[in-house]
Coordinates of C-alpha atoms and ligand atoms in Angstrom, one line a residue:
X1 CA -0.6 29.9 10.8
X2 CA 2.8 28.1 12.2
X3 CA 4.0 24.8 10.8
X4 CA 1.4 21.8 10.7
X5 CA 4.1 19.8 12.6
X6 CA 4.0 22.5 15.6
X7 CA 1.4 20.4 18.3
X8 CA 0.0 23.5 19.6
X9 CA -0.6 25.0 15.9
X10 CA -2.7 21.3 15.5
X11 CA -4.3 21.7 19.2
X12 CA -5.5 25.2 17.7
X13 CA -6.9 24.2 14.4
X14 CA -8.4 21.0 16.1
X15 CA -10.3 22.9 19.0
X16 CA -11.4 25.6 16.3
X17 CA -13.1 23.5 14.1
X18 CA -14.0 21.2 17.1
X19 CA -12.4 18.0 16.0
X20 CA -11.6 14.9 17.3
X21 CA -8.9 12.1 16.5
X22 CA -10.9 9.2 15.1
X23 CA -9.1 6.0 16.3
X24 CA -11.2 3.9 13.8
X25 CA -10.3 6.0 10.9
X26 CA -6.3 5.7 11.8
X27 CA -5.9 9.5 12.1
X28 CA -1.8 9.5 13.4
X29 CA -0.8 13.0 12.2
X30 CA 2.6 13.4 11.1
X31 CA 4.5 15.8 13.6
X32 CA 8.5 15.1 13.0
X33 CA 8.7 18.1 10.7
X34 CA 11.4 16.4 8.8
X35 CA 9.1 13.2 7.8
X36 CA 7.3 15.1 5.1
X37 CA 9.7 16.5 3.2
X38 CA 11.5 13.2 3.2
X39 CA 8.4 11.6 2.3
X40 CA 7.3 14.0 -0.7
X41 CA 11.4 13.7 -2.3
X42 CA 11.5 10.0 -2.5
X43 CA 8.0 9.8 -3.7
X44 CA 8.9 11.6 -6.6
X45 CA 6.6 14.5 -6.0
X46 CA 8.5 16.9 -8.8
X47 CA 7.7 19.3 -11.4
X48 CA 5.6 17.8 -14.2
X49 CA 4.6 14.6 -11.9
X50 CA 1.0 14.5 -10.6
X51 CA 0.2 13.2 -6.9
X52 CA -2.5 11.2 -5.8
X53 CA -2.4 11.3 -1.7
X54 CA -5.0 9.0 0.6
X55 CA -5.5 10.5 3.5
X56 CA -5.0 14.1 4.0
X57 CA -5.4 14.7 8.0
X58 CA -4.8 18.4 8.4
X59 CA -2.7 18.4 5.4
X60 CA 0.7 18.3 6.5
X61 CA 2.0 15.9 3.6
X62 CA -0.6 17.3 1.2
X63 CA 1.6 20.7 1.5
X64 CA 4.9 19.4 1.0
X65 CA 3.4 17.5 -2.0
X66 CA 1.9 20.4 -3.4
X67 CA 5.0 22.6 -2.8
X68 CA 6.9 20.6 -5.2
X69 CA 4.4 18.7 -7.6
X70 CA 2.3 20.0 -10.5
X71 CA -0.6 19.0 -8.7
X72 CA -1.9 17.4 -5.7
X73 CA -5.2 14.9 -5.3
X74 CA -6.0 14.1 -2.6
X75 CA -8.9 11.2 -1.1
X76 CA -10.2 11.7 2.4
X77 CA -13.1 10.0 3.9
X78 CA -13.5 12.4 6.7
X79 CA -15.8 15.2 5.9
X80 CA -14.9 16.8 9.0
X81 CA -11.5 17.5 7.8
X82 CA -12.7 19.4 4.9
X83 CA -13.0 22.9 6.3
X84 CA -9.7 22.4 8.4
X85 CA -8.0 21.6 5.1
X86 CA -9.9 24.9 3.5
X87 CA -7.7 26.5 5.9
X88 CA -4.5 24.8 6.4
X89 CA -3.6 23.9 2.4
X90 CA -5.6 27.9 1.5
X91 CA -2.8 29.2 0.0
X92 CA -2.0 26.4 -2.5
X93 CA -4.1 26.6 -6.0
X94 CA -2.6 23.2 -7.3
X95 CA -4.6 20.6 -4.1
X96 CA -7.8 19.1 -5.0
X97 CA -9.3 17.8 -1.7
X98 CA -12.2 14.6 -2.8
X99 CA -14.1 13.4 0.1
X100 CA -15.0 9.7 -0.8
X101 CA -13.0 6.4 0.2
X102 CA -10.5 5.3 -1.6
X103 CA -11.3 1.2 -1.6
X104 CA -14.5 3.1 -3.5
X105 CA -12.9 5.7 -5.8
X106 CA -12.8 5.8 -9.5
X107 CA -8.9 5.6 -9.7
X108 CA -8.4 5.2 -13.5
X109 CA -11.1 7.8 -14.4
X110 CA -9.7 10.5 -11.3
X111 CA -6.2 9.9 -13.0
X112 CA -7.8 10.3 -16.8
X113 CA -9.3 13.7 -16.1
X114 CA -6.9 15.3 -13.5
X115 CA -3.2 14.1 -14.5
X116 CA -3.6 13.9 -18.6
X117 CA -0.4 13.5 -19.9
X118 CA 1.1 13.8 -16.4
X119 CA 3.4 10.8 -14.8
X120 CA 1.5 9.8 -11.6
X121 CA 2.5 8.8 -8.4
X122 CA 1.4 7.8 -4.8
X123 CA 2.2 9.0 -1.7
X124 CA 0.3 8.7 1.6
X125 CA 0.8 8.1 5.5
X126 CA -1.5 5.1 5.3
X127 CA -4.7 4.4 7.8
X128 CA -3.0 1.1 9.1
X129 CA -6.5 -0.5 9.9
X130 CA -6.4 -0.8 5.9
X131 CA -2.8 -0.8 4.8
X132 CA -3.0 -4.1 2.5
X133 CA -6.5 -3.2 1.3
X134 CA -5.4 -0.3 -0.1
X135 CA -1.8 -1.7 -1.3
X136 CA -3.5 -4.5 -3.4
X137 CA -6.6 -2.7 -4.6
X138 CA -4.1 0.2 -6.3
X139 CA -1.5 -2.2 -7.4
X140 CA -4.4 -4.8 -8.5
X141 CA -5.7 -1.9 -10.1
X142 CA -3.0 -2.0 -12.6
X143 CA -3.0 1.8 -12.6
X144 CA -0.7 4.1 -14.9
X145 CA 0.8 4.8 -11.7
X146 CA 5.4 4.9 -11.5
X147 CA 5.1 4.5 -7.8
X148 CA 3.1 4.1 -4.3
X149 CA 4.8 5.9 -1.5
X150 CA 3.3 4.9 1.9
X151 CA 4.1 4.7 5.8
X152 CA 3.1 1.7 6.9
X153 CA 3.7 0.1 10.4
X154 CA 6.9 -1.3 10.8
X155 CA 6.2 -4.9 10.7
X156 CA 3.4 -4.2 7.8
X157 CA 6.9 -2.9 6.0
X158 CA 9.1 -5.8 6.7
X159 CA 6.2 -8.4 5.7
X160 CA 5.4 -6.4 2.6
X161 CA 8.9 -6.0 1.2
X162 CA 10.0 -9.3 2.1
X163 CA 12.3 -11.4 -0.2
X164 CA 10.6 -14.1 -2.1
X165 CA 12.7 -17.4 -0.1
X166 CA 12.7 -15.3 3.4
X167 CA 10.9 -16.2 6.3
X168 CA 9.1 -13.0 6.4
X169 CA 7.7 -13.3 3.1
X170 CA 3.6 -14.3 2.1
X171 CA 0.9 -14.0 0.2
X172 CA 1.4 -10.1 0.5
X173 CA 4.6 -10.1 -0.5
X174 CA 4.6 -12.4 -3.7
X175 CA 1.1 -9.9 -4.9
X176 CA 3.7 -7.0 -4.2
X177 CA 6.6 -8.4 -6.4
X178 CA 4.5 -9.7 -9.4
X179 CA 3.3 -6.1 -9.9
X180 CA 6.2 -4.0 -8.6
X181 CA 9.6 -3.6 -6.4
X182 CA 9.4 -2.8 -3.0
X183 CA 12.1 -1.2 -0.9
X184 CA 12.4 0.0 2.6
X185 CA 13.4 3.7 2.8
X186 CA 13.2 5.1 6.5
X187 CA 12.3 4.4 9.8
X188 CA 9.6 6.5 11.7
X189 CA 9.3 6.0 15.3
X190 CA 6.3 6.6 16.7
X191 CA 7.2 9.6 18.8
X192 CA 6.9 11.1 15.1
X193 CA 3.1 11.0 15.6
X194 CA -0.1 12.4 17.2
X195 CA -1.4 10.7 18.7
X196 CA 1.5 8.5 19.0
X197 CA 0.6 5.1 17.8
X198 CA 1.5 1.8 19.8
X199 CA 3.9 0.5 17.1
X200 CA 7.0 1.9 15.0
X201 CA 6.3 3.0 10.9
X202 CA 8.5 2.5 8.1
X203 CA 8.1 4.3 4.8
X204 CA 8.3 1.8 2.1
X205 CA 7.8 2.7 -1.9
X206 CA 7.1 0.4 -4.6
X207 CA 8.0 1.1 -7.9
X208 CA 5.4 -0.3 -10.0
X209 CA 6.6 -2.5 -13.3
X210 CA 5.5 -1.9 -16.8
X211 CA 4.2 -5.4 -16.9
X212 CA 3.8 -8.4 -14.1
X213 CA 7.2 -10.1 -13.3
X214 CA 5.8 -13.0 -14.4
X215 CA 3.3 -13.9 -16.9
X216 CA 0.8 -16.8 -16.2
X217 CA -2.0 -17.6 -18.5
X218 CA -4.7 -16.9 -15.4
X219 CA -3.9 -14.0 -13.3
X220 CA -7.0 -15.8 -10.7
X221 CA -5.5 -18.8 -10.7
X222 CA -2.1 -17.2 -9.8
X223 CA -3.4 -15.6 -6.8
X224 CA -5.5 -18.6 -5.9
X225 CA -2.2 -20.3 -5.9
X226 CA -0.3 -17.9 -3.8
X227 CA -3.1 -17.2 -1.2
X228 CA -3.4 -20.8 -1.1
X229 CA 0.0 -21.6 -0.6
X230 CA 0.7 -19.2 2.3
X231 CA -2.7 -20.5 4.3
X232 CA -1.2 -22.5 6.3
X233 CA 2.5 -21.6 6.1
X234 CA 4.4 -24.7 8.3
X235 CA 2.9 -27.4 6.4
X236 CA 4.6 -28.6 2.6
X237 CA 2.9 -27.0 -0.5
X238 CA 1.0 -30.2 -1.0
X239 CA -0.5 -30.4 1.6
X240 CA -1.6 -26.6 1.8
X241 CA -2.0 -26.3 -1.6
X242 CA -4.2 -29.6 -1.8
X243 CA -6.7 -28.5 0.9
X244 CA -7.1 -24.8 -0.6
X245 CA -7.8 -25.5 -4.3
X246 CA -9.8 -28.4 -3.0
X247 CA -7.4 -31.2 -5.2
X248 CA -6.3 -34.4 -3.8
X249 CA -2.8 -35.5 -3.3
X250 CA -2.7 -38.0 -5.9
X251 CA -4.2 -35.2 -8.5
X252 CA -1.8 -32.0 -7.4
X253 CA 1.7 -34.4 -7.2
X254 CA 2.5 -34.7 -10.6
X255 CA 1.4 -31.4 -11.8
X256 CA 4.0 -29.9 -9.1
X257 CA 6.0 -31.9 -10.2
X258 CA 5.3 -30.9 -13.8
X259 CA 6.3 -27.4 -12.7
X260 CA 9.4 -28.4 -11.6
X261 CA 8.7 -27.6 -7.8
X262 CA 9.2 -30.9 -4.9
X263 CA 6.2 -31.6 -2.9
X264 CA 8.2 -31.2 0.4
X265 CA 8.9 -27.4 0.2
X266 CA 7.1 -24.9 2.3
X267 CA 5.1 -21.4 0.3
X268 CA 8.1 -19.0 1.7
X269 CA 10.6 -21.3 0.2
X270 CA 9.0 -20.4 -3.8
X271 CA 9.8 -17.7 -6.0
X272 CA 7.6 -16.1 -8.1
X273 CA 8.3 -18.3 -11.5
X274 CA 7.8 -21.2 -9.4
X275 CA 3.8 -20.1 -8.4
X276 CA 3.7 -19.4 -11.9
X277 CA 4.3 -22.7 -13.3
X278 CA 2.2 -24.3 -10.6
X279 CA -0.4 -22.0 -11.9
X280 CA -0.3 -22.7 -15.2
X281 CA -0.4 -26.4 -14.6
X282 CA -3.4 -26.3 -13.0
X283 CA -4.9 -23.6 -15.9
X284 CA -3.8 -26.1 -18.3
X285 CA -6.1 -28.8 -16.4
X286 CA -9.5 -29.5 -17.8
X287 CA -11.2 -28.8 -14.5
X288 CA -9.1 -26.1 -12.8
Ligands
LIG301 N1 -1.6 12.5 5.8 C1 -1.9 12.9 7.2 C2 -0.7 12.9 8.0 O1 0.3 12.2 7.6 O2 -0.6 13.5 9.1 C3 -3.0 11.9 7.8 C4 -2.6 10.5 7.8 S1 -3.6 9.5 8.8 C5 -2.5 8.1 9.3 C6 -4.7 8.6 7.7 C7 -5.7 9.5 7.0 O3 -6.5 8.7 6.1 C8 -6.7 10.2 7.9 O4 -6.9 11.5 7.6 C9 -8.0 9.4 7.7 O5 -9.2 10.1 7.9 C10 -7.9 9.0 6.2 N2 -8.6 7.7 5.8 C11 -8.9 6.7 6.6 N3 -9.5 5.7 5.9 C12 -9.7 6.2 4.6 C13 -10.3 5.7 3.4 N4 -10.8 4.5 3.4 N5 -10.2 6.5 2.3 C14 -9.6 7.8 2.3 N6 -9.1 8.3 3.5 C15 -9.1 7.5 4.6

């Protein structure tokens, strides 16, 4: 078999095995041949690391993960896929292909019993219909996970590794920095694709910290906060943050001002110690 970047090696597995892009499953298979590589290097995919991929497609990632990691395993949804992969990823003895979603999966016990002992990462060309899904559940997770790898659409990228203070950041991007640090690593047009999708892709990792960047005496609360916060994104933290944790003005005023933060500010304007003391304020209430 030729390269699973070559379009007419795809076109020829596909029509074998009589299969069919799925649009609602946000099948984009890579086809730049250099994307992969690039990809499985900067996710860390290495000897003595084990790699947990979402997503195989025809397995052109899952082959350059598995060409330089211990071991590859990988979560597909698509059951059709499974005797295309048989084929395409045959010759490598280190890929373990589990058909199940991953917003279902048993992470912690899948990491327990295949990677003992073994430094774990993530690396996947995300289904974009469920890019943040995914990105919260494994980081919410808390995981014993070094990193998440991903491709994500372009704008997805931007919005997810936004600075705390900048205008692109939100509620994803506060989540993403109290459990890791994101960066941007490369660009991916769409040409890189097939079916070409309607948008640019950016590969983004996040290197996940050995504890949350800040500490807050109710995780829930935290997030309530944050969400909260970015709801409605022009208007000053009181009023956003009054109508979403259902407190009146008079109530929330002086315990922002207790955390040090002015009424007037927008969310994007906060940093994450800054949700944390409104946080704990509000934990510290009698009726939170
Ligand atoms: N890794 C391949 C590549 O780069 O060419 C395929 C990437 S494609 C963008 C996304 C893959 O994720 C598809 O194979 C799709 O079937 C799979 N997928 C979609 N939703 C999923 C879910 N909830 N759990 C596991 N896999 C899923």
């Amino acid at each position: 078999m030729g390269p699973l970047t070559n379009r007419a090696v795809i076109r020829q597995v596909m029509e074998k095995h009589g299969f069919t892009f799925s649009k609602a499953l946000g099948q984009n298979f890579i086809v730049n041949p250099s994307v992969c590589p690039r990809i499985a290097e900067e996710g860390g995919a290495a000897p003595g690391v084990g790699v947990i991929e979402i997503g195989a497609g025809i397995g052109v990632l899952t082959a350059e993960l598995a060409r330089r990691a211990d071991k590859v395993v990988c979560i597909e949804i698509d059951s059709r896929l499974l005797p295309i992969l048989a084929e395409t990823l045959g010759e490598f003895q280190n890929v373990t292909i589990r058909n199940e979603d991953v917003m279902k999966a048993d992470l912690p016990a899948i990491i327990a019993k295949e990677f003992p002992g073994m430094e774990v990462v993530v690396c996947a060309n995300l289904p974009y219909y469920i890019t943040s899904p995914i990105l919260m559940s494994l980081l919410e997770q808390q995981l014993p996970i070094r990193s998440i790898t991903v491709m994500v659409q372009r704008e997805a990228a931007r919005r997810i590794c936004a600075p705390p203070g900048s205008r692109e950041s939100g509620a994803i991007s506060a989540a993403v920095r109290y459990y890791s640090e994101p960066r941007i690593l490369f660009p991916v047009s769409r040409g890189s694709f097939l079916p070409a999708p309607e948008v640019d892709s950016s590969v983004i990792r996040l290197d996940v910290l050995s504890a949350p960047a800040v500490q807050v005496k109710s995780q829930e609360t935290f997030f309530a906060v944050v969400r909260g916060a970015f709801s409605q994104r022009r208007k000053t933290i009181l009023n956003t943050l009054s109508a979403a944790l259902g407190l009146t003005k008079e109530e929330l005023r002086p315990l922002l001002e207790a955390a040090g933060v002015s009424p007037g500010v927008r969310a994007e304007e906060l940093t994450l110690p800054q949700f944390a003391a409104i946080s704990d304020q509000l934990s510290g209430r009698a009726e939170p």
